[in-house]
């Protein structure tokens, strides 16, 4: 049985703990800028890692890589806090770390394929209207039925061109596909390709089970950082990446029931972006995945300034809460504070409305789930500091301690819808025109395209080699293991 995580101590010097068997009931770390949210995140991440649980964190400010280096025992503020908490056996130590980056600059390139993303999220990413979304969904259906492999955006461009040109062939089965609608989607795809700098969509795509690593020498869970400073500059892309990641976890991992400790813990910083201007259909999916993913042994921890930024139904599922200070400047802030205080179990000895704005740096109101899954009475807590270094790592060589860079660093552009549709054009041309130009070589597939699609998804449909593929809760390819 894993030992409970020491989060901090209350004013009576009693330990405030988080039980590992309740960690997949999700959690919230909230508070204004500069109140200690990042230190609380690091403390939890370190302790999950120490018990052998892998961790995935979105690093918004680029200052979490210090997790890979030993903390400074001579830091006077940390020394004072350790003395206050009477933690005489506290040790400073590093934790195994791997950095990822959608743009491939600050870490291992993180990719997925267009087929794995699915039409629902992609339509939202492209900001399509309902008519355009319908056409995109139809195009995906045609690709699935015909075994056309959609890896990157040029595959999708080629597919859209094809279905528009062959509209008369497809109309009886799939409905009309207007060229003007296809052209509008194409323009959006061009903008997306530019924004992504031709990254993210392609192969090798992320195999999520690669995140479930422990360090071979220490047994600590690997901490994976998604370097998201550049990604957050495009809030829609950031939000939909998070939603894609959640859906992939849900579709990939098997049901495990109640565990002594989670299989994976995920921290989403700036979590409010997930809910800002998100259409109701996707908000509903977030709620659904958050509710169900705990059965896969995954704990989700949302990090944000104000809990009111989180959807109320999702907020109700976050059983472990660390609330740092809020700053109250307006009448709306006062209303939010009242609602926040009312969300905790009542503590007759604490006036939370008065206390929360007055909390110092590194202090929080903490309420975790007890051993029976009931919310504990909230207490004012002085948080235990992290064991690792504050700020970015000084040693850039520590960016990949998982050994995965070799697997993912080089993009692979193999036979897919783009090349397959080119071959169709060549095959349909008159004999005098059928020979491809030397400047535009055509690669030949050695396998049936339907088989290629199943193999590319690598996790798609066990045993099915047919044309019709199964899509999961968010329209991405459903995985079976």
GROMACS .gro file of C-alpha atoms in nm, residues 12 42-43 56 93 105 134 185 189 201 203 230 257 301 303 309 317 324 360 362 375 387 415 434 462 473:
model
   26
   12UNK     CA    1  -0.188   2.245   1.509
   42UNK     CA    2   0.539   2.032  -0.812
   43UNK     CA    3   0.499   1.884  -0.466
   56UNK     CA    4   0.205   1.434  -1.738
   93UNK     CA    5   1.637   1.527  -0.483
  105UNK     CA    6   1.158   2.286  -3.043
  134UNK     CA    7  -2.086   1.809  -4.199
  185UNK     CA    8  -1.240   2.418  -4.550
  189UNK     CA    9  -0.655   2.406  -4.346
  201UNK     CA   10  -0.006   1.604  -3.757
  203UNK     CA   11   0.395   1.009  -3.786
  230UNK     CA   12   0.406   2.861  -2.769
  257UNK     CA   13  -1.134  -0.040  -1.126
  301UNK     CA   14  -0.574   1.781  -1.172
  303UNK     CA   15  -0.475   2.418  -1.225
  309UNK     CA   16  -1.348   2.925  -1.448
  317UNK     CA   17  -1.599   1.585  -0.974
  324UNK     CA   18  -0.451   2.928  -0.249
  360UNK     CA   19   0.006   3.396   0.250
  362UNK     CA   20   0.257   2.879   0.023
  375UNK     CA   21  -1.443   1.520   0.152
  387UNK     CA   22   1.227   1.865  -0.325
  415UNK     CA   23   0.233   0.613  -4.836
  434UNK     CA   24  -0.010   0.790  -6.742
  462UNK     CA   25  -0.806  -0.546  -3.318
  473UNK     CA   26  -1.618   0.921  -2.793
   0.00000   0.00000   0.00000
